[in-house]
Coordinates of C-alpha atoms and ligand atoms in Angstrom, one line a residue:
X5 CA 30.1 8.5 -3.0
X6 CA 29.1 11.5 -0.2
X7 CA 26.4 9.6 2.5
X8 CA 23.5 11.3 2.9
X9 CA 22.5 8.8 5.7
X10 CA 25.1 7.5 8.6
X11 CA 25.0 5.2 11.3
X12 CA 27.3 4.1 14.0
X13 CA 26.9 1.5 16.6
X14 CA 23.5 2.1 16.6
X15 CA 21.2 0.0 18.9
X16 CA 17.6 0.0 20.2
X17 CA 16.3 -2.2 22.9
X18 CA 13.0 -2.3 23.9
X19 CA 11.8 -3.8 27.5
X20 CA 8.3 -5.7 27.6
X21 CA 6.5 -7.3 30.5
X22 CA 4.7 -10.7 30.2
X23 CA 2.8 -9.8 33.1
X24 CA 2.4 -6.9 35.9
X25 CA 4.3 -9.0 38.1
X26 CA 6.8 -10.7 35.8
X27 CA 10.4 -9.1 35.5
X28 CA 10.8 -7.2 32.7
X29 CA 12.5 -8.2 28.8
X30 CA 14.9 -6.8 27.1
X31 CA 14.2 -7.3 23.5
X32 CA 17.5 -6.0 21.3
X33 CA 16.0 -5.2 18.2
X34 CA 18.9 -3.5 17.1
X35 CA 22.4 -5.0 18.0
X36 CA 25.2 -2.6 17.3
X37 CA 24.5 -1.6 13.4
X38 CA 26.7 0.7 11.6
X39 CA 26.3 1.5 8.0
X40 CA 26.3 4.5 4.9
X41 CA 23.6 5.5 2.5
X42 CA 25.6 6.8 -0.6
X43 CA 23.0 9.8 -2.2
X44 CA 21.3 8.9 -4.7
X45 CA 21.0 5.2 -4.1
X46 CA 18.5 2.3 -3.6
X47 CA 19.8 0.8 -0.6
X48 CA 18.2 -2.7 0.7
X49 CA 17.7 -4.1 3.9
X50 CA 17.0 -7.6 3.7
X51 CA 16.6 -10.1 6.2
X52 CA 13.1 -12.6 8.2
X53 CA 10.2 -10.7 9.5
X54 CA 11.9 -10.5 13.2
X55 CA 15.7 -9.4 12.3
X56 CA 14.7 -5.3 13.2
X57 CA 14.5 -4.3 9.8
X58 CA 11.6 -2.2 10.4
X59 CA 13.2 -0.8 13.9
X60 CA 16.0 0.2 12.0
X61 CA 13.8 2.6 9.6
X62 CA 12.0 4.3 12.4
X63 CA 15.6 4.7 14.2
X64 CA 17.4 6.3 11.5
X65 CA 13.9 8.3 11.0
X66 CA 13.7 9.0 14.6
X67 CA 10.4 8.2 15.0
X68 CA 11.9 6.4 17.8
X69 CA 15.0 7.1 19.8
X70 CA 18.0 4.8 20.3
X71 CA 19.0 3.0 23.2
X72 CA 22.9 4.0 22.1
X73 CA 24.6 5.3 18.6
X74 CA 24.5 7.6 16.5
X75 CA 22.8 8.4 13.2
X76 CA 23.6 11.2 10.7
X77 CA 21.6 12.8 8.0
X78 CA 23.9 15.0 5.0
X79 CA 26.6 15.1 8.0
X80 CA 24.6 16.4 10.4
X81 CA 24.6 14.8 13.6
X82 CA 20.5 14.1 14.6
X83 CA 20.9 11.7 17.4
X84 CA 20.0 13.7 20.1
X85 CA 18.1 16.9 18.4
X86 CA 15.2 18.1 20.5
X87 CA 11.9 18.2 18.2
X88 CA 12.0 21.9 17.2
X89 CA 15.4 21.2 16.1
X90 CA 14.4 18.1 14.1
X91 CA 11.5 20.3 12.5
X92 CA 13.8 21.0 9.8
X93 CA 15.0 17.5 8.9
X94 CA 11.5 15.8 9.4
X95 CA 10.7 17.4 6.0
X96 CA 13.3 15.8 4.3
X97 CA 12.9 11.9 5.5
X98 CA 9.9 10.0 5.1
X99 CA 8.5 7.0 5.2
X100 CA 6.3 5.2 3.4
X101 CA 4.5 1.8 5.0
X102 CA 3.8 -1.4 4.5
X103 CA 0.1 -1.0 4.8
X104 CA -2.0 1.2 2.7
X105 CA -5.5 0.4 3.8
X106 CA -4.4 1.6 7.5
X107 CA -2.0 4.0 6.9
X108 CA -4.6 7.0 5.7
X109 CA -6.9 8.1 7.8
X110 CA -10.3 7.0 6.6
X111 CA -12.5 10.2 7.6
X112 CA -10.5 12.5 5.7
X113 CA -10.8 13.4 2.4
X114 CA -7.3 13.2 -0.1
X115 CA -6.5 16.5 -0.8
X116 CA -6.2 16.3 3.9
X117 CA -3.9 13.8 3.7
X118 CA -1.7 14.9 1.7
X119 CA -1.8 18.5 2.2
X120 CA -0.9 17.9 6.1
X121 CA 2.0 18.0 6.1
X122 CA 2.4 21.0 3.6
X123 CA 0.2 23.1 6.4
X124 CA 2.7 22.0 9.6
X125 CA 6.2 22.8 7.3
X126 CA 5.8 25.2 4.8
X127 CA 3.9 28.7 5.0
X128 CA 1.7 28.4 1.7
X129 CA -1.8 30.0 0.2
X130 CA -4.1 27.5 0.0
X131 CA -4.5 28.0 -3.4
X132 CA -0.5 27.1 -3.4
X133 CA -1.3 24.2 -1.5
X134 CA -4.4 23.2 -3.6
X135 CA -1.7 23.2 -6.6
X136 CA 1.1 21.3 -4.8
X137 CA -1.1 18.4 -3.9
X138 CA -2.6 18.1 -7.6
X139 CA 1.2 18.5 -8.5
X140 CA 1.7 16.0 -6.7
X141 CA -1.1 13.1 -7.0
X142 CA -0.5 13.5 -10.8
X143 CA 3.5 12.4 -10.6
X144 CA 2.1 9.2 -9.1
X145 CA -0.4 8.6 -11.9
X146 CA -3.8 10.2 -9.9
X147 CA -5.8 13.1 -11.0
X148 CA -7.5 16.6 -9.8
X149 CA -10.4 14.9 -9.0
X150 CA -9.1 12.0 -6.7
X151 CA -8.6 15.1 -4.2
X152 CA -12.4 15.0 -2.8
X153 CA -12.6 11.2 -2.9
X154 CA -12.0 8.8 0.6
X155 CA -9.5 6.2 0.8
X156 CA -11.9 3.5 0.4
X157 CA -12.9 4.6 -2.8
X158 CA -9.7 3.9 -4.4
X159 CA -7.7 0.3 -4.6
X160 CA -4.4 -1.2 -2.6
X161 CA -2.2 0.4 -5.2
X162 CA -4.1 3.9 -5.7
X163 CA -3.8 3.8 -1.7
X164 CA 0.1 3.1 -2.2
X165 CA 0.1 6.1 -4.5
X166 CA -1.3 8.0 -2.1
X167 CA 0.7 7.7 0.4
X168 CA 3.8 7.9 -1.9
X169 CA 2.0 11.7 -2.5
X170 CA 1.7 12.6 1.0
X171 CA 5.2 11.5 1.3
X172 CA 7.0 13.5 -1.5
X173 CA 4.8 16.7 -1.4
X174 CA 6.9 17.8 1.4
X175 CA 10.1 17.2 -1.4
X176 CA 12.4 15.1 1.1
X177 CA 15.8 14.3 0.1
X178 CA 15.4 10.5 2.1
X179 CA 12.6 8.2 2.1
X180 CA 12.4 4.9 3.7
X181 CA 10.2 2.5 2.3
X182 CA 9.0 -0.1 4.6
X183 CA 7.6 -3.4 2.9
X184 CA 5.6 -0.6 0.3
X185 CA 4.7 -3.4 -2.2
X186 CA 3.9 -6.4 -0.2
X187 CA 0.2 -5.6 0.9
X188 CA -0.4 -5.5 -3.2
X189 CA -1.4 -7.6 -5.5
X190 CA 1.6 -9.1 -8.0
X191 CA 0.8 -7.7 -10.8
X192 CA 0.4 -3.8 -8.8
X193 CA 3.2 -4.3 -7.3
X194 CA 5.3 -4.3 -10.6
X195 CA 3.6 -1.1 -11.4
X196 CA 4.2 0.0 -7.8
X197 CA 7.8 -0.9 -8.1
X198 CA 8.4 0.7 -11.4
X199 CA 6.5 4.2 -10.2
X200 CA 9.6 3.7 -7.2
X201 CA 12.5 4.1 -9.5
X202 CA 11.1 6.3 -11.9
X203 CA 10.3 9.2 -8.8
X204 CA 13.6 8.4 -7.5
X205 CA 14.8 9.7 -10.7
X206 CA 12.7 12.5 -11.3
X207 CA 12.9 14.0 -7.3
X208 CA 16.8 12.9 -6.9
X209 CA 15.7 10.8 -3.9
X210 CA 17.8 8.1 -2.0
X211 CA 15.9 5.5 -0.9
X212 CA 16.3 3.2 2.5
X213 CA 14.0 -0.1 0.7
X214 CA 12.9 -2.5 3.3
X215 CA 12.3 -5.7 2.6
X216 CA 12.0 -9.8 2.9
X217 CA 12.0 -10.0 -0.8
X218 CA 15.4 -10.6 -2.9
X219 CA 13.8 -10.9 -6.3
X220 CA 12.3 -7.0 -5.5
X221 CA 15.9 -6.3 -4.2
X222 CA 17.0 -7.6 -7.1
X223 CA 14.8 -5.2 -9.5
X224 CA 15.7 -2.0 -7.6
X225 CA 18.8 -2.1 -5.1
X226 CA 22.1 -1.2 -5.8
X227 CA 23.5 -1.9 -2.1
X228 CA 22.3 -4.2 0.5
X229 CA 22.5 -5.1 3.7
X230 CA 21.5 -8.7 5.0
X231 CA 20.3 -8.2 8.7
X232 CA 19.6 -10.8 11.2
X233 CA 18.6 -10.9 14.8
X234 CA 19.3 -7.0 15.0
X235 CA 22.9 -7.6 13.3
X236 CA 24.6 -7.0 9.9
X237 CA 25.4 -10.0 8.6
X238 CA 26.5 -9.4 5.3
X239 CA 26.7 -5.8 3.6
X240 CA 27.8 -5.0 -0.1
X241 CA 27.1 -3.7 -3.8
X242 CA 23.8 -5.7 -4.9
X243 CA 26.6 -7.9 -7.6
X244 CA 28.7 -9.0 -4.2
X245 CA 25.3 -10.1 -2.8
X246 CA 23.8 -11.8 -5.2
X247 CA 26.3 -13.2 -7.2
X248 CA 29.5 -13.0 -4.3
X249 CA 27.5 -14.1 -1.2
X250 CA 29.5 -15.3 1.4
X251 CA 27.6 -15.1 4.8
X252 CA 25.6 -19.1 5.3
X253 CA 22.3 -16.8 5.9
X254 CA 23.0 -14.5 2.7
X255 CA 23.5 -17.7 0.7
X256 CA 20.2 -19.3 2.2
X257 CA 17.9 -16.1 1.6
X258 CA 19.4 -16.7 -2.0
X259 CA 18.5 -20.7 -2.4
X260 CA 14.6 -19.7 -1.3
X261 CA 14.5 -17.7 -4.7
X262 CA 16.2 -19.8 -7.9
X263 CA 15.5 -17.2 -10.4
X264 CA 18.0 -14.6 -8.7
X265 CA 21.6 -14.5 -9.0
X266 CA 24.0 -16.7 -10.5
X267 CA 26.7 -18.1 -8.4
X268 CA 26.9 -22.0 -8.2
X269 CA 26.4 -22.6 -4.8
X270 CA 25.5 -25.8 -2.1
X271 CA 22.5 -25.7 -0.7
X272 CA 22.3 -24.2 2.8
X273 CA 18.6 -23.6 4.0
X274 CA 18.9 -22.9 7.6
X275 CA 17.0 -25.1 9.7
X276 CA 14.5 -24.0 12.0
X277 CA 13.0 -20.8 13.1
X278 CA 14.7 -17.5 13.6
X279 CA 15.1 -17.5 17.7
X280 CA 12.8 -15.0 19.7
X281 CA 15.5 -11.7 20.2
X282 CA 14.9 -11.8 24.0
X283 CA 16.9 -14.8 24.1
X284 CA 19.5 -14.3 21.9
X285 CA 22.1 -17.3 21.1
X286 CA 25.5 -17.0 22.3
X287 CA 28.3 -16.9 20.0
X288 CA 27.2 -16.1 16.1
X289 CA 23.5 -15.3 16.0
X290 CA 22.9 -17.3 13.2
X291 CA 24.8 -21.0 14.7
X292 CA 21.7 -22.5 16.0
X293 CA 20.7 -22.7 11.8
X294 CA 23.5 -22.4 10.2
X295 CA 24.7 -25.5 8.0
X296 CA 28.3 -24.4 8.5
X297 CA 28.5 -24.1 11.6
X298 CA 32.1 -25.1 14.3
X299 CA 32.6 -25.2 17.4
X300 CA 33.5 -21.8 18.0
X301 CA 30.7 -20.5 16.4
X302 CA 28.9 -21.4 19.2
X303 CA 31.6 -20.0 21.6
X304 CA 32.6 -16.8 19.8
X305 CA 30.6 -13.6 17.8
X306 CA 32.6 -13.5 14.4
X307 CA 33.9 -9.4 14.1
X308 CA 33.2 -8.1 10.9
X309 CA 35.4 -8.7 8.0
X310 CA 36.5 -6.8 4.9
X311 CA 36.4 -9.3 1.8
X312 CA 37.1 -6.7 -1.0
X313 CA 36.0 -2.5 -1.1
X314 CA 32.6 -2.0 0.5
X315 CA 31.7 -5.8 1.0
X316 CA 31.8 -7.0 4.7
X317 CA 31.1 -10.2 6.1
X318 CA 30.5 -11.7 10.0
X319 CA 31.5 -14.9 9.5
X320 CA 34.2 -17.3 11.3
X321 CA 34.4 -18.7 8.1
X322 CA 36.4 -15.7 6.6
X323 CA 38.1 -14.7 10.2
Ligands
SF4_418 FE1 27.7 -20.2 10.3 FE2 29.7 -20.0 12.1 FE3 29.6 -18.4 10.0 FE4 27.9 -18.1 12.0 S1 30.1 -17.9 12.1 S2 27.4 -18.0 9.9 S3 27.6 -20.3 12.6 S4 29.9 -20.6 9.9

């Protein structure tokens, strides 16, 4: 399948002070990550709050630069595009957050927030633009009037809906959703989930989904990535995942959530906490938890390995 989305070597480190007379950090949020987005797919990123899941996003988005790599969008090269260059590609990737009750500006009315971005890309009547944003609050289940309303008149899941609007009234080819369900109640986020898969139909989008949760991977993804520590761990059709996992950390995420998947497996739930990234262990990132672990995991970063078409694994174990 043709990528709409590619990314090679990419990292991003950040540098934070503890103090204005301590020596700076370096935090590596992302550690050298190099994956393709087939169009037209659902493609997860899983891992703990902490791995750079949500780095990762805003990189390929550019919201922020990288420290190093590169990342293309439908073969184009975006990396280092100045911002009148990116004007053009900002249109068609957007993001959707985790939070809906910060996320829209409070003081302005609906038919503002979504409209924005109609009035900074596309030269429209306002009676066009009036139409596009009803347009568009009906495909995500709101109505005319919801246009003149605040965002405190509506729920966490109108909210959602809303900013799902804003996001696909400027009809982008790429979204990235960033946690979009897990400020919502369970039963919303079902509905939330199902609204997801049915726009990706209907507007031929390809979706970046962001998440700690493998039984809402499960529902929508058809590829995912298992990240950890700013790393790919694991990376694969959802089946190799969930039903072929061989990373210690893919299997682990797996034994938190019994329902999913359906390979017999031991139990490996890593111990401890994920370590802080300005300190990152030597060796594989994961051996301070991992179950499995030898001696030279400790010693020596495991290079990726192919186990069968478009499933990889970093892991001494399959060296
Ligand atoms: Fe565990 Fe070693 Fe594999 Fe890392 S390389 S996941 S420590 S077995």
């Amino acid at each position: 399948m043709e990528a709409l989305i590619k990314v090679e070597n990419l990292k991003k480190y950040f540098e934070i002070k503890k103090s204005m007379l301590s020596k700076p950090l370096q935090v590596k949020a992302i550690n050298g990550i190099s994956l393709e987005i087939p169009k037209g797919v659902i493609f997860a990123v899983v891992g703990e709050s902490g791995s750079g899941k949500s780095t990762l996003g805003r990189v390929i988005l550019k919201l922020i630069d990288p420290t190093s790599g590169k990342v293309f969008f439908d073969g184009q090269d975006i990396t280092s595009l100045k911002s009148k260059d990116m004007i053009k590609y900002r249109k068609q990737m957007q993001i959707v957050q985790q939070d809906p009750y910060n996320s829209l500006h409070p003081r302005k009315l609906i038919k503002d927030i979504v409209g924005e971005g109609l009035k900074i890309h596309y030269k429209l009547s306002a009676e066009e633009i009036y139409l596009r944003i009803k347009e568009i609050l009906e495909c995500v289940g709101l109505r005319e009037e919801h246009m003149f309303r605040y965002p405190h008149e509506f729920s966490g899941g109108q909210r959602q809906r809303i900013a799902i609007a804003r996001a696909l009234v400027l009809r982008p080819k790429f979204l990235v959703l960033d946690e979009p369900t897990s400020a919502l109640d369970v039963s919303v986020q079902a509905r939330t989930l199902a609204l997801l898969c049915e726009l990706k139909e209907n507007f031929d989008l390809t979706y970046l989904f962001i998440t700690h949760n493998l039984a809402v991977v499960d529902y929508m993804a058809s590829h995912v990535a298992v990240m950890y520590l700013g790393k790919i761990m694991e990376i694969g059709s959802k089946d190799d995942i969930f039903f072929r996992p061989k990373h210690p950390y893919t299997v682990s995420l797996l034994e938190a959530i019994p329902s999913v998947g359906k390979g017999k497996r031991v139990r490996m739930i890593p111990r401890g906490e994920i370590p802080s990234p300005v300190n990152l262990p030597k060796g594989c990132l994961f051996h301070t938890r991992c179950v499995q672990a030898k001696d030279i995991c400790a010693k020596k970063d495991p290079q990726e390995v192919e186990i069968s078409p478009g499933h990889m694994c970093r892991c001494h174990l399959y060296s």
